[in-house]
Coordinates of C-alpha atoms in Angstrom, one line a residue:
M709 CA 78.1 123.7 114.7
S710 CA 78.6 119.7 113.9
K711 CA 81.8 118.4 114.5
K712 CA 81.7 117.4 111.1
D713 CA 81.2 121.3 109.5
E714 CA 84.2 122.3 112.7
I715 CA 86.8 119.4 110.0
I716 CA 85.3 121.5 107.1
R717 CA 85.9 124.6 108.5
L718 CA 89.4 123.5 109.1
W719 CA 90.1 121.5 105.9
T720 CA 89.1 124.9 103.7
E721 CA 91.1 127.1 105.7
C722 CA 94.3 124.9 105.2
F723 CA 93.7 123.2 101.8
G724 CA 93.2 124.7 98.8
D725 CA 90.8 122.1 97.1
S726 CA 88.0 123.1 95.1
K727 CA 84.4 123.3 96.3
E728 CA 83.4 120.1 94.2
Y729 CA 86.4 118.2 95.5
A730 CA 85.6 119.1 99.1
E731 CA 81.6 117.6 98.4
M732 CA 82.7 114.9 97.2
Y733 CA 85.0 113.7 99.8
F734 CA 82.6 115.4 103.1
S735 CA 79.8 113.2 101.3
R736 CA 81.7 110.0 100.2
V737 CA 84.6 109.9 102.3
Y738 CA 84.3 111.2 105.6
S739 CA 83.2 109.9 109.1
D740 CA 83.4 111.2 112.2
D741 CA 84.1 107.5 113.3
D742 CA 87.5 107.8 111.7
T743 CA 88.2 111.5 113.0
L744 CA 90.4 112.3 115.9
S745 CA 90.5 116.2 116.7
I746 CA 91.7 118.3 119.2
A747 CA 89.7 121.5 120.9
N748 CA 91.1 124.7 121.5
N749 CA 89.7 126.6 125.1
D750 CA 87.2 127.9 123.2
G751 CA 85.6 124.7 122.1
R752 CA 86.4 124.8 118.4
I753 CA 88.5 121.7 116.9
A754 CA 91.8 123.3 116.4
S755 CA 93.5 120.0 115.2
S756 CA 92.5 117.1 113.0
L757 CA 93.5 114.0 111.5
Q758 CA 91.4 111.2 109.8
T759 CA 92.4 107.3 109.6
R760 CA 90.7 105.0 107.0
D761 CA 91.4 101.4 107.1
F762 CA 92.5 99.6 104.2
R763 CA 94.0 96.0 102.9
M764 CA 97.6 96.1 101.1
K765 CA 99.4 93.1 99.7
F766 CA 102.8 92.9 101.6
A767 CA 105.4 89.8 101.4
G768 CA 103.0 87.6 99.8
E769 CA 100.2 88.4 102.3
T770 CA 97.2 90.4 102.3
V771 CA 98.0 92.8 106.0
G772 CA 96.2 95.8 107.4
L773 CA 96.7 99.4 106.6
S774 CA 95.7 102.4 108.7
Y775 CA 96.2 105.3 106.0
I776 CA 96.3 109.1 108.3
C777 CA 94.8 111.9 106.5
G778 CA 93.7 115.4 106.5
A779 CA 96.4 116.1 109.3
T780 CA 96.0 119.6 109.9
T781 CA 96.5 122.5 112.3
A782 CA 95.0 126.0 112.5
R783 CA 97.8 127.9 111.5
R784 CA 96.6 130.5 115.1
S785 CA 97.3 127.1 117.1
R786 CA 100.0 125.4 115.5
G787 CA 103.3 124.8 117.7
R788 CA 101.3 124.0 121.1
G789 CA 102.2 119.5 120.1
Y790 CA 98.2 119.3 119.1
M791 CA 99.5 117.3 116.5
S792 CA 102.1 115.3 118.1
R793 CA 99.0 114.1 120.4
L794 CA 96.6 113.2 117.4
M795 CA 100.0 111.5 115.9
L796 CA 100.3 109.1 118.9
R797 CA 96.1 108.6 119.3
A798 CA 96.5 107.6 115.6
L799 CA 99.0 104.8 115.9
D800 CA 97.0 103.5 119.0
R801 CA 94.1 103.2 116.8
A802 CA 96.1 101.3 114.3
V803 CA 97.3 98.8 116.8
S804 CA 93.8 98.0 118.6
K805 CA 92.3 97.5 114.9
G806 CA 95.6 94.7 114.5
N807 CA 96.6 97.2 112.1
M808 CA 100.6 96.1 110.6
M809 CA 101.4 99.3 109.3
A810 CA 100.5 103.3 109.4
A811 CA 100.5 105.6 106.2
L812 CA 100.7 108.8 105.2
I813 CA 101.6 111.2 102.5
P814 CA 103.1 114.9 103.7
A815 CA 101.8 117.8 102.0
H816 CA 105.6 119.6 102.0
D817 CA 109.0 118.2 102.0
W818 CA 109.5 119.9 105.5
L819 CA 106.7 118.1 107.2
Y820 CA 109.0 114.3 106.5
F821 CA 111.1 116.0 109.4
F822 CA 108.3 116.2 111.5
F823 CA 106.6 112.3 110.9
E824 CA 110.4 110.8 110.8
R825 CA 109.8 111.6 115.0
F826 CA 107.4 108.9 115.1
G827 CA 108.8 106.6 113.1
F828 CA 108.2 107.1 109.4
S829 CA 110.3 106.8 106.3
N830 CA 110.7 106.7 103.2
V831 CA 109.9 103.9 100.9
Y832 CA 108.2 104.0 97.8
L833 CA 110.7 104.7 95.3
A834 CA 109.3 105.0 90.9
D835 CA 111.0 104.1 88.2
R836 CA 111.2 108.0 86.7
Q837 CA 111.1 107.6 83.3
C838 CA 111.1 110.9 80.5
Y839 CA 109.9 110.6 76.9
T840 CA 110.2 113.3 74.4
S841 CA 107.2 114.2 72.0
F842 CA 108.6 111.9 69.4
H843 CA 108.5 108.9 71.0
P844 CA 106.2 106.4 69.5
F845 CA 105.5 104.4 72.1
A846 CA 105.6 101.6 69.3
T847 CA 103.6 98.4 70.2
E848 CA 103.2 94.8 68.8
K849 CA 99.8 94.6 69.1
D850 CA 97.0 96.7 68.0
Y851 CA 95.2 98.9 71.2
F852 CA 91.8 100.6 70.8
E853 CA 90.4 102.8 73.9
L854 CA 87.6 102.4 75.7
T855 CA 85.1 105.3 76.0
D856 CA 83.4 104.4 79.3
P857 CA 85.5 104.0 82.3
Y858 CA 82.8 103.8 84.9
A859 CA 81.8 100.4 83.5
P860 CA 81.7 97.7 86.1
E861 CA 84.7 95.6 83.7
V862 CA 87.0 98.5 84.2
F863 CA 86.6 97.8 88.3
D864 CA 87.6 94.0 87.6
A865 CA 90.5 94.9 85.7
F866 CA 91.5 97.5 88.6
S867 CA 91.4 95.3 91.2
S868 CA 93.2 92.6 89.6
F869 CA 95.7 94.5 88.7
E870 CA 96.2 95.5 92.6
H871 CA 96.2 92.1 93.6
R872 CA 99.1 91.1 91.2
N873 CA 101.4 94.2 92.7
P874 CA 103.6 92.4 95.7
G875 CA 103.6 95.9 97.6
G876 CA 100.3 98.4 96.7
V877 CA 97.1 98.8 98.1
L878 CA 93.7 97.4 97.6
H879 CA 91.4 99.6 96.8
S880 CA 87.1 98.9 96.8
R881 CA 84.9 99.8 94.3
R882 CA 83.7 102.7 96.3
D883 CA 87.5 104.0 96.3
F884 CA 87.7 103.7 93.0
L885 CA 85.3 105.6 91.3
N886 CA 85.9 108.1 93.8
I887 CA 89.1 108.1 92.3
L888 CA 88.0 109.0 89.1
D889 CA 85.6 111.9 90.5
D890 CA 88.5 113.4 91.6
L891 CA 90.3 113.1 88.3
S892 CA 87.6 114.9 86.6
F893 CA 87.6 117.6 90.0
R894 CA 91.2 118.4 88.2
K895 CA 92.2 120.9 85.7
G896 CA 94.2 118.1 83.0
G897 CA 93.7 115.1 84.3
T898 CA 93.4 112.5 82.0
F899 CA 92.3 108.7 82.9
V900 CA 93.0 105.9 79.7
V901 CA 91.8 102.3 79.7
V902 CA 92.8 100.1 76.7
G903 CA 92.0 96.7 75.4
R904 CA 93.3 94.5 72.6
D905 CA 91.9 91.5 70.7
D906 CA 93.5 89.3 73.3
A907 CA 91.7 91.0 76.5
P908 CA 88.7 93.8 76.5
I909 CA 91.1 95.4 79.0
A910 CA 94.6 95.1 78.9
A911 CA 95.8 98.3 80.7
M912 CA 95.5 101.5 82.3
A913 CA 97.3 104.9 83.0
W914 CA 96.6 108.2 85.1
A915 CA 97.8 111.6 83.6
F916 CA 97.8 115.1 84.6
D917 CA 99.0 118.1 82.4
R918 CA 101.9 119.8 83.9
G919 CA 101.7 122.8 81.2
D920 CA 105.2 122.0 79.9
F921 CA 104.9 118.2 80.1
V922 CA 102.1 115.8 81.0
Q923 CA 102.8 113.5 84.3
V924 CA 101.8 109.7 84.1
N925 CA 101.4 109.1 88.0
E926 CA 100.3 105.5 87.5
I927 CA 100.4 102.8 84.9
L928 CA 99.1 99.3 85.0
G929 CA 98.4 96.3 82.5
I930 CA 99.1 92.8 81.8
D931 CA 102.3 93.3 80.1
S932 CA 104.7 95.7 79.2
D933 CA 103.4 95.7 75.6
A934 CA 99.8 96.6 77.5
R935 CA 101.2 99.9 79.1
T936 CA 103.0 101.1 76.3
G937 CA 99.5 100.7 74.3
A938 CA 98.2 102.5 77.6
M939 CA 100.8 105.1 77.2
Q940 CA 100.0 105.3 73.6
A941 CA 96.5 106.7 73.9
L942 CA 97.3 109.3 76.7
R943 CA 100.0 110.2 73.3
R944 CA 96.6 110.9 71.2
H945 CA 95.5 113.3 74.3
Y946 CA 98.4 115.2 74.5
P947 CA 100.2 115.4 71.4
D948 CA 103.5 116.5 71.0
R949 CA 104.4 117.2 74.6
Q950 CA 107.4 115.6 76.7
T951 CA 105.8 112.7 79.3
T952 CA 107.3 111.8 82.5
I953 CA 106.3 108.2 83.9
S954 CA 106.6 108.8 87.8
A955 CA 104.9 105.3 88.7
A956 CA 105.8 102.1 90.5
T957 CA 105.6 100.1 87.5
S958 CA 107.7 101.0 84.1
I959 CA 105.9 100.5 81.0
R960 CA 109.2 98.3 80.4
E961 CA 109.2 95.6 83.2
E962 CA 107.3 92.4 83.0
W963 CA 104.9 92.3 85.9
D964 CA 103.8 88.9 86.5
A965 CA 103.8 86.4 89.3
S966 CA 107.1 85.2 88.4
S967 CA 108.9 88.6 88.0
A968 CA 107.4 89.6 91.2
Q969 CA 109.3 87.4 93.3
K970 CA 112.5 88.5 91.7
Q971 CA 112.0 91.9 92.6
P972 CA 112.8 93.3 95.6
S973 CA 110.4 94.6 98.0
P974 CA 108.7 97.7 97.6
L975 CA 108.5 98.4 101.4
S976 CA 112.5 98.8 102.3
P977 CA 112.8 101.0 105.9
K978 CA 114.4 103.9 105.5
T979 CA 114.6 104.2 101.8
T980 CA 115.2 108.2 100.7
P981 CA 113.7 109.3 97.5
D982 CA 114.8 109.0 93.7
G983 CA 115.3 112.3 92.7
N984 CA 111.8 113.8 92.0
A985 CA 110.0 110.3 91.8
Q986 CA 107.5 109.5 94.1
S987 CA 108.2 107.8 97.4
G988 CA 106.9 106.6 100.7
S989 CA 107.7 106.1 104.4
T990 CA 106.6 103.8 106.4
T991 CA 106.6 102.2 110.3
P992 CA 104.9 99.4 111.8
C993 CA 101.9 100.6 114.4
S994 CA 103.3 100.3 117.8
R995 CA 102.7 101.9 120.8
T996 CA 106.1 103.8 121.0
T997 CA 106.5 107.1 119.3
T998 CA 105.2 106.9 115.5
T999 CA 104.3 106.2 111.6
H1000 CA 99.6 105.2 100.8
S1001 CA 99.7 106.4 97.0
A1002 CA 96.0 105.6 93.2
S1003 CA 98.3 108.3 94.7
N1004 CA 98.0 112.5 95.2
A1005 CA 96.0 113.3 92.7
D1006 CA 98.1 116.3 91.7
A1007 CA 101.7 115.8 93.0
P1008 CA 104.3 112.6 92.9
R1009 CA 103.4 110.0 95.2
S1010 CA 104.9 110.5 98.9
T1011 CA 104.3 108.1 101.1
T1012 CA 105.3 107.5 104.5
L1013 CA 104.8 104.5 106.4
T1014 CA 105.0 103.1 109.9
P1015 CA 104.5 99.5 111.3
A1016 CA 101.5 99.1 114.0
D1017 CA 103.3 96.9 116.2
S1018 CA 107.0 97.7 116.6
T1019 CA 109.1 101.0 116.9
S1020 CA 109.0 102.1 113.9
M1021 CA 108.1 101.3 110.4
S1022 CA 105.9 103.2 108.3
T1023 CA 104.6 103.0 104.9
S1024 CA 102.4 104.4 102.1
P1025 CA 101.4 102.3 99.2
F1026 CA 98.9 104.7 97.5
S1027 CA 99.5 105.0 94.1
H1028 CA 96.5 106.3 91.9
A1029 CA 95.2 109.4 91.6
S1030 CA 93.7 109.9 94.9
S1031 CA 93.3 106.7 97.0
S1032 CA 89.3 108.0 97.8
A1033 CA 90.8 110.2 100.7
R1034 CA 93.4 113.1 99.5
P1035 CA 96.6 111.8 100.3
K1036 CA 98.3 115.0 101.9
S1037 CA 98.9 115.9 105.5
D1038 CA 99.9 119.7 106.6
Q1039 CA 101.1 120.0 110.4

């Protein structure tokens, strides 16, 4: 059995992903070179994690980020310290690559305590907004919805929005397409793109049907009216539904270069989550004890970061649907 086949076996055992998602992930995203693992005495892989390199906007600069994902140990092999050893190796790798930070998104709340041992702390907070089914999402301008989210210009706009975000991860075109495909595999997932007369692509948003309400995980746009236009489009997809926005950027705040400089940095060590809002943890990548997102596709973003060259700082800036590598870690 190849290394990839063993990782698929372990992934299937520990994560409840659909067959479609697993096939997409292991055909487009997975790489043996990015995967660290430990085997039992019988030679079978018992614990593994993957690291992916991203670029990230931080304090006005573009820095390297090591994203740790798919961290898991076979149930029968837990409690032996395998994941702790892999985490230290992952942080060493981040340092050797010159990355400033490492990030991850725990799959369960109790895992925050585990990753804190390696220097990770919560950093990303979301402006959680709740709207009744009667909220009109009124706009000053008229908006139309684009029908082809895979059009090249949609990614160009997405990339432009990301580069304006003072504390977000930068995704490639391939990452963006993976995000869209991941969304299509999930029941109740919706991605909308809207334009207006003066901007062919003015805003976009990701949403998931939670049964009794609609959760918006991310909303990006050129101004607050455009973001409200994206919410208006989502309302057409989900009429008469309560809506909760759990995103780093609200539909109210103006998000341009001048206002971004006035706002505090989204990366702040030891920040605590705001209720059900998405959060992240960060720690600098350094050789010591330890360390997103676009964005788990089916859960609020919860990120943990650690600096790569200091004693502890971890951050995860993944904000959208999935960041092309499922943000999860099931130690």
